[in-house]
Amino acid sequence: MTLPNFFLFSKKAILAITFFTWTNNGFASDLNLPRKQSLPHHNVNFVQLYTNKPSTVETKSCRLLVHKQLNNIILSHGKHWGVLVEKLEDGTILYSHNPDKYFIPASNNKIFTTAAALQLFNPKSKIGSKTLKSWINITNLKSNNYYADTLLRYVGGHQTAKNTLAELGIDSNSFRQVDGSGLSRRNVATPRSLVTILRATYYTAAKKHFYTSLPVAGLTGTLRHRMKSTPAQGFVYAKTGTLRNVRALSGYINHPYFGMVVFSVLVNNSNVSGSNLIKEIDKIIIQLSKVNNCSY
């Protein structure tokens, strides 16, 4: 897989991140975590995502309603943005812009980590003194990097995670995971890869544990101060992502007309400040949350 040059990262920086993540023994001892532990496997029957082949055609009526509003925000930023919005039940595309382009996902990388862990292990399994369910909640709700990197170790590493996610229909070439947290700038993902794993996980036995671990707009976790007193508050469950020159948000909208909507917004190397990027991303989600119905 050929990746753009800006995804390359110095070896010294990578070593620094690795050293911090895996040698923070004080933090590990505080959590009473062993270095190694075997967890019982959670026997999950992988599901077929659709009864019928999903539509991949953006309908004219939805383009008029959704595209006009979102294009005003996104197109001025061009190549720096990747967006994909689909209906959960049938895959109908409501909006797309660079859906198959590689972006640094920042903490949206935790979506891959936690989804893989929930497919391999029982949520009641213990890691140290906490259940896997608790680890998933802390990883996603609080975006805890240490928990995420530790989870990837227990899964068996990035290759095991990739193989597990492939069983759910995730194209192995659509993302690259080098850590569990998303701290490394060598992680890459496409908006489509994130939308696909979000949809796939929703149709597994782990749905409840994954869905409820995500921050809720205006209410909990890393979204508690965002989109407050808007149509998105209480209806958007999504994972945030932040690194230098990177902002991301991927998750679900419980939409009054479209039903459950799955989305991913990834932004890299924009000339807009981080705080303004967050405002622009939130505008997209708010617009999606209040768009009127359209016929199919």
XYZ file of C-alpha atoms in Angstrom:
296
model
C 0.000 0.000 0.000
C 1.563 3.285 -1.110
C 1.007 6.105 1.333
C 1.572 9.868 1.011
C 4.855 11.235 2.331
C 3.234 13.188 5.142
C 2.302 9.906 6.847
C 5.998 9.141 7.422
C 7.186 9.749 10.965
C 10.643 9.861 12.467
C 11.948 6.714 14.155
C 12.986 8.770 17.166
C 9.434 10.039 17.673
C 7.948 6.576 17.255
C 10.364 5.175 19.829
C 9.433 7.964 22.219
C 5.748 7.136 21.950
C 6.414 3.417 22.351
C 8.617 3.993 25.394
C 5.995 6.100 27.123
C 3.193 3.683 26.371
C 4.787 0.444 27.457
C 7.161 1.475 30.239
C 4.832 3.607 32.301
C 5.060 1.087 35.129
C 3.788 3.485 37.763
C 0.484 3.818 35.943
C 0.331 0.056 35.403
C 0.898 -0.681 39.078
C -1.770 1.851 40.065
C -4.244 -0.099 37.951
C -2.936 -3.406 39.319
C -2.412 -4.724 35.794
C -0.287 -7.762 34.994
C 2.039 -7.587 32.017
C 0.472 -10.711 30.488
C -2.885 -12.334 30.985
C -4.966 -14.801 29.025
C -8.592 -13.928 28.498
C -11.334 -16.410 27.648
C -12.535 -16.049 24.099
C -16.006 -14.715 23.468
C -17.578 -17.024 20.910
C -19.116 -14.588 18.461
C -20.802 -15.687 15.286
C -19.778 -13.147 12.678
C -22.821 -11.802 10.917
C -23.622 -10.936 7.337
C -24.175 -7.213 7.258
C -27.015 -7.123 4.748
C -29.790 -9.377 3.550
C -29.751 -7.560 0.232
C -26.871 -5.816 -1.492
C -26.730 -2.239 -0.145
C -27.348 0.685 -2.422
C -24.229 2.625 -3.380
C -26.082 5.302 -5.323
C -26.606 8.744 -3.850
C -30.239 9.558 -4.579
C -31.015 12.904 -6.203
C -33.415 14.013 -3.493
C -30.910 13.359 -0.717
C -28.164 15.091 -2.667
C -30.326 18.204 -2.853
C -31.027 18.188 0.867
C -27.730 17.017 2.304
C -25.090 17.993 -0.243
C -26.091 21.625 -0.542
C -25.729 22.159 3.194
C -22.560 20.125 3.693
C -20.766 21.295 0.548
C -20.794 24.862 1.848
C -18.699 23.680 4.786
C -16.495 21.007 3.230
C -15.620 21.968 -0.337
C -13.699 25.083 0.653
C -11.249 22.744 2.413
C -10.986 20.330 -0.543
C -8.434 17.545 -0.237
C -7.923 18.052 3.492
C -11.308 16.550 4.366
C -12.696 13.036 4.068
C -16.382 12.444 4.795
C -18.749 9.517 4.390
C -22.345 9.404 5.650
C -24.578 6.363 5.126
C -27.874 4.963 6.329
C -27.129 2.065 8.639
C -29.852 -0.307 7.483
C -29.080 -0.442 3.761
C -25.877 1.502 3.143
C -27.537 4.283 1.145
C -24.944 7.039 0.751
C -26.203 10.381 2.022
C -22.925 12.219 1.471
C -19.359 11.410 0.441
C -16.158 13.368 -0.112
C -12.792 11.577 -0.417
C -14.259 8.436 1.231
C -11.358 6.209 0.135
C -8.478 8.583 0.790
C -6.009 7.820 3.583
C -6.047 10.106 6.604
C -4.390 10.046 10.006
C -7.341 9.044 12.244
C -5.920 10.123 15.638
C -8.095 8.612 18.393
C -10.608 7.290 15.870
C -8.053 4.480 15.752
C -9.553 3.353 19.075
C -12.656 2.282 17.141
C -10.626 -0.487 15.471
C -9.023 -1.491 18.781
C -12.201 -1.736 20.833
C -14.229 -3.367 18.056
C -11.608 -6.113 17.682
C -11.399 -6.673 21.451
C -15.174 -7.084 21.730
C -15.183 -9.660 18.933
C -12.442 -11.755 20.519
C -13.282 -11.637 24.225
C -16.270 -11.761 26.526
C -17.168 -8.288 27.881
C -17.181 -9.796 31.389
C -13.579 -11.010 31.072
C -11.180 -9.406 33.534
C -8.065 -7.393 32.744
C -6.524 -6.707 36.114
C -9.355 -5.690 38.421
C -11.670 -4.372 35.684
C -13.914 -6.100 33.163
C -13.281 -5.754 29.448
C -16.528 -3.771 29.275
C -15.038 -1.206 31.686
C -11.854 -1.020 29.628
C -13.893 -0.386 26.475
C -15.876 2.368 28.223
C -12.779 4.150 29.517
C -10.986 3.796 26.174
C -13.777 5.335 24.105
C -15.632 7.613 26.512
C -12.517 9.226 28.001
C -10.225 8.499 25.029
C -7.653 6.922 27.351
C -4.507 6.157 25.337
C -2.939 3.791 27.871
C -6.051 1.634 28.016
C -6.254 1.531 24.208
C -2.629 0.474 23.731
C -2.966 -2.164 26.448
C -6.128 -3.526 24.810
C -4.297 -3.975 21.519
C -1.626 -6.003 23.332
C -4.279 -8.282 24.851
C -5.940 -8.713 21.488
C -2.613 -10.053 20.237
C -1.303 -7.071 18.297
C -2.283 -5.159 15.189
C -2.190 -8.169 12.860
C -4.617 -10.138 15.037
C -6.878 -7.088 15.194
C -6.732 -6.696 11.412
C -7.554 -10.382 10.864
C -10.473 -10.151 13.286
C -11.883 -7.063 11.599
C -11.477 -8.699 8.184
C -13.952 -11.337 9.391
C -16.435 -8.493 9.761
C -15.902 -7.373 6.179
C -13.323 -4.624 6.738
C -10.926 -4.266 3.801
C -7.443 -4.850 5.241
C -6.009 -2.339 2.778
C -8.332 0.438 3.941
C -6.501 1.102 7.209
C -3.148 0.609 8.913
C -2.926 0.280 12.678
C 0.447 0.509 14.410
C -0.837 1.202 17.929
C -4.107 0.903 19.802
C -4.537 4.536 20.761
C -3.962 6.542 17.599
C -1.022 8.510 19.011
C 1.213 7.435 16.133
C 0.959 9.431 12.931
C 1.748 6.218 11.059
C -1.820 5.022 11.672
C -3.969 5.634 8.602
C -7.602 4.980 7.752
C -10.188 5.897 5.160
C -13.608 7.269 6.103
C -15.084 4.158 4.464
C -13.096 1.823 6.722
C -14.463 3.541 9.831
C -18.048 3.598 8.554
C -17.769 -0.098 7.683
C -16.516 -1.147 11.122
C -19.150 0.993 12.842
C -21.898 -0.686 10.818
C -20.434 -4.162 11.272
C -20.101 -3.820 15.043
C -23.689 -2.589 15.304
C -24.862 -5.958 13.967
C -22.862 -8.144 16.359
C -23.541 -9.401 19.871
C -21.170 -6.675 21.105
C -23.391 -3.861 19.789
C -24.652 -2.630 23.170
C -21.222 -2.572 24.803
C -19.618 -0.732 21.895
C -22.423 1.744 21.181
C -22.850 2.813 24.802
C -19.086 3.295 25.238
C -19.078 6.204 22.779
C -19.329 9.826 23.956
C -22.768 11.423 23.529
C -23.023 14.900 22.002
C -23.616 17.568 24.633
C -23.777 15.040 27.468
C -20.854 12.678 28.105
C -17.162 12.025 27.624
C -15.120 14.004 25.114
C -18.336 15.313 23.497
C -19.916 16.646 26.684
C -19.152 20.283 25.793
C -19.842 19.986 22.068
C -23.143 20.457 20.196
C -24.981 21.356 23.400
C -28.548 22.656 22.994
C -28.640 21.602 19.322
C -30.617 18.893 17.475
C -27.511 16.692 17.813
C -27.480 16.678 21.614
C -28.351 13.248 22.954
C -28.709 11.753 19.465
C -25.070 11.539 18.333
C -22.781 8.803 19.699
C -19.285 9.276 18.302
C -15.544 8.944 18.889
C -13.462 12.098 18.777
C -9.888 12.326 17.499
C -7.238 15.000 18.043
C -3.579 15.332 17.075
C -1.552 18.242 15.739
C -3.219 19.235 12.430
C -5.667 16.339 12.788
C -9.308 16.332 13.859
C -11.736 13.435 13.515
C -15.234 12.380 14.500
C -16.868 9.055 13.610
C -19.985 7.399 14.957
C -23.769 7.222 14.803
C -26.685 9.643 14.537
C -30.041 8.402 15.780
C -31.903 10.337 13.096
C -35.674 11.017 13.245
C -36.135 10.439 9.480
C -33.253 8.297 8.231
C -33.159 5.977 11.233
C -29.642 5.182 12.390
C -26.993 6.994 10.344
C -23.287 6.076 10.326
C -20.661 8.720 9.572
C -16.951 9.464 9.558
C -15.297 12.876 9.247
C -11.480 12.972 9.025
C -9.479 16.185 8.572
C -5.690 16.405 8.080
C -3.335 19.324 7.472
C -6.050 21.926 7.052
C -5.104 25.605 7.163
C -7.908 26.128 9.690
C -7.110 26.244 13.418
C -7.964 23.236 15.569
C -10.734 25.009 17.467
C -12.333 26.216 14.238
C -12.045 22.739 12.719
C -14.042 21.342 15.625
C -16.706 23.988 15.041
C -16.840 23.095 11.332
C -17.112 19.366 12.056
C -19.871 20.026 14.574
C -21.721 22.122 11.978
C -21.749 19.095 9.675
C -23.177 16.800 12.341
C -25.771 19.373 13.433
C -26.879 19.891 9.820
C -27.177 16.136 9.345
C -29.163 15.833 12.572
C -31.815 18.328 11.494
C -32.107 17.607 7.754
C -35.655 16.825 6.608
C -36.814 13.541 5.154
C -36.262 12.737 1.492
C -37.932 10.109 -0.645
C -36.178 7.080 -2.050
